[in-house]
């Protein structure tokens, strides 16, 4: 049993900083979409906000009759807004910054999906860099079971076909899924091909790492 790849999400940062508060501090924790995972203090974030406020003041001070100066001021303001947006600062947060003039010192990273934390590679106080993977989250409401089918049986396998799986962890409790993919190659040594079967898993009965026998 493995997590379905479309349900996997890696949490990374696009900005340098330091982990100020860690709200999800262990693997195996269930999280909801939009739930804060950690807050990041970033001098770059502070500087970017101050640049936006300075550009906003400049745009307000420029005489609109001077068209070139006004265009330059607006271009500077738009560039400052885009820079924050590239760091995943929401439009609402940018609007609030411009309205209040209050600089936010931390950025909250939130879970993009409902799921379970499979990996946590970050601790409180750690310095982080752009692109660094901090968490891996998996939505386990659908899982895959990948099995091997002998070459002579491949003609019997078709996409969408119903499949029954029996797991050692749950004797006498088969689960049902459907073939979602058949690998386009055959292993030369074992003379078998891999088959992927998708199973609904609303109660979390099927856990990654379990072994199962598939019946087509």
Tab-separated table of C-alpha atoms in Angstrom:
chain	number	residue	atom	x	y	z
A	1	UNK	CA	0.000	0.000	0.000
A	2	UNK	CA	1.347	3.430	-0.954
A	3	UNK	CA	-0.125	6.953	-0.849
A	4	UNK	CA	-1.815	8.019	-4.074
A	5	UNK	CA	0.629	10.393	-5.723
A	6	UNK	CA	-1.992	13.086	-6.575
A	7	UNK	CA	-2.661	13.362	-2.830
A	8	UNK	CA	0.973	14.079	-1.885
A	9	UNK	CA	2.096	17.619	-1.064
A	10	UNK	CA	5.565	18.863	-0.132
A	11	UNK	CA	5.693	22.010	1.989
A	12	UNK	CA	8.589	24.275	1.041
A	13	UNK	CA	9.457	27.911	1.550
A	14	UNK	CA	10.259	30.500	-1.112
A	15	UNK	CA	12.109	32.792	1.261
A	16	UNK	CA	15.044	32.681	3.680
A	17	UNK	CA	14.169	32.777	7.351
A	18	UNK	CA	14.057	31.149	10.756
A	19	UNK	CA	11.342	28.919	12.195
A	20	UNK	CA	9.822	30.952	15.002
A	21	UNK	CA	6.934	28.682	16.038
A	22	UNK	CA	6.258	25.064	15.096
A	23	UNK	CA	2.559	24.212	15.342
A	24	UNK	CA	2.773	20.727	13.796
A	25	UNK	CA	5.762	19.143	15.500
A	26	UNK	CA	5.491	15.401	14.818
A	27	UNK	CA	4.971	12.945	11.991
A	28	UNK	CA	1.665	11.092	11.900
A	29	UNK	CA	-0.344	14.181	12.848
A	30	UNK	CA	-3.564	14.749	10.897
A	31	UNK	CA	-3.896	18.257	9.470
A	32	UNK	CA	-6.639	20.169	7.690
A	33	UNK	CA	-6.317	22.301	4.577
A	34	UNK	CA	-5.401	25.856	5.605
A	35	UNK	CA	-4.147	24.832	9.051
A	36	UNK	CA	-0.950	26.695	10.084
A	37	UNK	CA	2.055	24.385	10.209
A	38	UNK	CA	4.698	26.889	11.328
A	39	UNK	CA	5.558	30.569	11.353
A	40	UNK	CA	8.706	31.848	9.715
A	41	UNK	CA	10.579	34.995	10.697
A	42	UNK	CA	12.284	36.473	7.659
A	43	UNK	CA	14.305	39.691	7.408
A	44	UNK	CA	13.666	39.496	3.647
A	45	UNK	CA	9.933	39.550	4.295
A	46	UNK	CA	10.253	42.593	6.537
A	47	UNK	CA	12.408	44.388	3.958
A	48	UNK	CA	9.956	43.527	1.174
A	49	UNK	CA	7.043	45.007	3.109
A	50	UNK	CA	8.987	48.157	3.944
A	51	UNK	CA	9.845	48.535	0.252
A	52	UNK	CA	6.155	48.294	-0.618
A	53	UNK	CA	5.218	50.958	1.932
A	54	UNK	CA	7.993	53.231	0.628
A	55	UNK	CA	6.767	52.716	-2.944
A	56	UNK	CA	3.227	53.474	-1.815
A	57	UNK	CA	4.297	56.742	-0.209
A	58	UNK	CA	6.271	57.694	-3.310
A	59	UNK	CA	3.300	56.989	-5.586
A	60	UNK	CA	1.083	59.161	-3.386
A	61	UNK	CA	3.607	62.015	-3.378
A	62	UNK	CA	4.278	62.151	-7.125
A	63	UNK	CA	2.406	64.814	-9.068
A	64	UNK	CA	0.109	63.021	-11.499
A	65	UNK	CA	0.747	65.819	-14.006
A	66	UNK	CA	4.294	64.520	-14.390
A	67	UNK	CA	3.334	61.476	-16.426
A	68	UNK	CA	6.776	59.879	-16.601
A	69	UNK	CA	7.435	60.207	-12.873
A	70	UNK	CA	3.927	58.914	-12.134
A	71	UNK	CA	4.440	55.879	-14.406
A	72	UNK	CA	7.786	55.117	-12.781
A	73	UNK	CA	6.277	55.352	-9.306
A	74	UNK	CA	3.398	53.032	-10.274
A	75	UNK	CA	5.836	50.526	-11.825
A	76	UNK	CA	7.867	50.505	-8.612
A	77	UNK	CA	4.706	49.964	-6.556
A	78	UNK	CA	3.505	47.111	-8.793
A	79	UNK	CA	6.942	45.452	-8.619
A	80	UNK	CA	6.921	45.618	-4.792
A	81	UNK	CA	3.461	44.013	-4.733
A	82	UNK	CA	4.526	41.249	-7.122
A	83	UNK	CA	7.595	40.485	-5.047
A	84	UNK	CA	5.458	39.803	-1.990
A	85	UNK	CA	2.989	37.783	-4.054
A	86	UNK	CA	5.850	35.595	-5.319
A	87	UNK	CA	6.565	34.754	-1.666
A	88	UNK	CA	2.958	33.531	-1.251
A	89	UNK	CA	1.780	36.650	0.571
A	90	UNK	CA	-1.947	36.759	-0.177
A	91	UNK	CA	-3.711	39.682	-1.827
A	92	UNK	CA	-5.656	40.224	1.418
A	93	UNK	CA	-2.418	40.476	3.413
A	94	UNK	CA	-0.942	42.949	0.918
A	95	UNK	CA	-4.105	45.048	1.005
A	96	UNK	CA	-4.057	45.077	4.816
A	97	UNK	CA	-0.384	46.116	4.827
A	98	UNK	CA	-1.116	49.027	2.502
A	99	UNK	CA	-4.159	50.066	4.532
A	100	UNK	CA	-2.607	49.874	8.002
A	101	UNK	CA	1.099	50.373	7.310
A	102	UNK	CA	1.847	47.633	9.872
A	103	UNK	CA	4.735	45.374	8.870
A	104	UNK	CA	4.304	41.668	9.601
A	105	UNK	CA	7.483	40.023	10.895
A	106	UNK	CA	6.434	36.408	10.347
A	107	UNK	CA	4.905	34.348	7.568
A	108	UNK	CA	2.606	31.414	8.327
A	109	UNK	CA	3.013	28.316	6.155
A	110	UNK	CA	-0.278	26.430	5.901
A	111	UNK	CA	-1.281	22.916	4.880
A	112	UNK	CA	-2.399	22.887	1.224
A	113	UNK	CA	-4.440	19.677	1.639
A	114	UNK	CA	-6.230	17.598	4.240
A	115	UNK	CA	-3.998	14.716	5.201
A	116	UNK	CA	-1.404	13.099	7.425
A	117	UNK	CA	2.152	14.315	7.984
A	118	UNK	CA	4.366	11.565	6.575
A	119	UNK	CA	7.659	13.433	6.956
A	120	UNK	CA	8.806	16.385	9.062
A	121	UNK	CA	12.246	17.788	8.335
A	122	UNK	CA	12.172	20.947	10.434
A	123	UNK	CA	12.546	21.962	14.097
A	124	UNK	CA	11.883	25.181	15.974
A	125	UNK	CA	14.596	27.793	15.504
A	126	UNK	CA	15.992	26.176	12.370
A	127	UNK	CA	17.272	28.358	9.545
A	128	UNK	CA	15.560	27.523	6.250
A	129	UNK	CA	16.327	28.375	2.632
A	130	UNK	CA	14.145	28.657	-0.484
A	131	UNK	CA	13.243	25.252	-1.881
A	132	UNK	CA	13.982	23.375	1.349
A	133	UNK	CA	11.396	20.650	1.982
A	134	UNK	CA	9.881	21.088	5.446
A	135	UNK	CA	6.969	18.625	5.470
A	136	UNK	CA	5.422	15.952	3.283
A	137	UNK	CA	1.666	15.551	3.685
A	138	UNK	CA	-0.473	12.797	2.164
A	139	UNK	CA	-4.224	12.735	1.643
A	140	UNK	CA	-4.908	9.076	2.437
A	141	UNK	CA	-8.605	9.059	1.560
A	142	UNK	CA	-7.493	7.232	-1.595
A	143	UNK	CA	-4.487	4.891	-1.635
A	144	UNK	CA	-2.803	2.731	-4.225
A	145	UNK	CA	-1.849	-0.894	-4.007
A	146	UNK	CA	0.826	-1.833	-6.515
A	147	UNK	CA	1.167	-5.477	-7.451
A	148	UNK	CA	2.942	-7.716	-9.936
A	149	UNK	CA	1.093	-9.722	-12.603
A	150	UNK	CA	2.770	-12.495	-14.577
A	151	UNK	CA	3.250	-11.868	-18.267
A	152	UNK	CA	0.865	-14.652	-19.300
A	153	UNK	CA	-1.949	-13.077	-17.242
A	154	UNK	CA	-1.640	-9.537	-18.598
A	155	UNK	CA	-4.328	-10.119	-21.233
A	156	UNK	CA	-6.832	-10.516	-18.385
A	157	UNK	CA	-6.044	-7.078	-16.880
A	158	UNK	CA	-7.901	-4.011	-18.130
A	159	UNK	CA	-8.191	-0.444	-16.885
A	160	UNK	CA	-11.182	0.099	-14.633
A	161	UNK	CA	-11.574	-3.615	-13.863
A	162	UNK	CA	-12.750	-4.386	-10.309
A	163	UNK	CA	-10.155	-5.845	-7.958
A	164	UNK	CA	-10.449	-7.423	-4.512
A	165	UNK	CA	-7.605	-7.075	-2.029
A	166	UNK	CA	-7.015	-9.157	1.079
A	167	UNK	CA	-4.645	-7.850	3.724
A	168	UNK	CA	-2.860	-9.810	6.418
A	169	UNK	CA	-3.824	-7.130	8.931
A	170	UNK	CA	-7.543	-7.679	8.334
A	171	UNK	CA	-8.273	-11.366	7.673
A	172	UNK	CA	-11.762	-11.932	6.336
A	173	UNK	CA	-12.247	-8.232	5.522
A	174	UNK	CA	-11.538	-7.791	1.792
A	175	UNK	CA	-11.595	-4.331	0.218
A	176	UNK	CA	-12.556	-3.436	-3.328
A	177	UNK	CA	-10.864	-1.149	-5.829
A	178	UNK	CA	-10.267	-0.711	-9.551
A	179	UNK	CA	-7.274	-0.995	-11.848
A	180	UNK	CA	-5.998	2.527	-12.525
A	181	UNK	CA	-2.735	1.852	-14.401
A	182	UNK	CA	-0.787	-0.993	-15.994
A	183	UNK	CA	2.959	-0.412	-16.499
A	184	UNK	CA	3.974	-0.382	-20.177
A	185	UNK	CA	7.015	-2.627	-19.576
A	186	UNK	CA	7.655	-6.163	-18.309
A	187	UNK	CA	10.490	-7.019	-15.945
A	188	UNK	CA	12.932	-9.222	-17.845
A	189	UNK	CA	13.947	-11.251	-14.805
A	190	UNK	CA	10.585	-11.993	-13.188
A	191	UNK	CA	8.541	-11.839	-16.419
A	192	UNK	CA	5.931	-9.776	-14.615
A	193	UNK	CA	4.419	-6.308	-14.989
A	194	UNK	CA	3.385	-3.863	-12.310
A	195	UNK	CA	-0.269	-2.987	-11.879
A	196	UNK	CA	-1.692	-0.136	-9.848
A	197	UNK	CA	-5.083	-0.422	-8.161
A	198	UNK	CA	-6.840	2.553	-6.536
A	199	UNK	CA	-8.799	1.965	-3.337
A	200	UNK	CA	-11.062	4.389	-1.478
A	201	UNK	CA	-9.836	4.665	2.104
A	202	UNK	CA	-12.214	6.986	3.978
A	203	UNK	CA	-11.631	5.411	7.392
A	204	UNK	CA	-7.875	5.044	7.059
A	205	UNK	CA	-8.106	1.253	7.144
A	206	UNK	CA	-5.386	0.874	4.515
A	207	UNK	CA	-2.058	2.173	5.765
A	208	UNK	CA	1.021	2.841	3.622
A	209	UNK	CA	3.507	0.022	4.000
A	210	UNK	CA	0.941	-2.749	4.376
A	211	UNK	CA	1.085	-5.762	2.089
A	212	UNK	CA	-1.908	-7.169	0.261
A	213	UNK	CA	-2.848	-9.927	-2.169
A	214	UNK	CA	-4.803	-8.776	-5.230
A	215	UNK	CA	-7.521	-10.867	-6.873
A	216	UNK	CA	-8.510	-9.830	-10.391
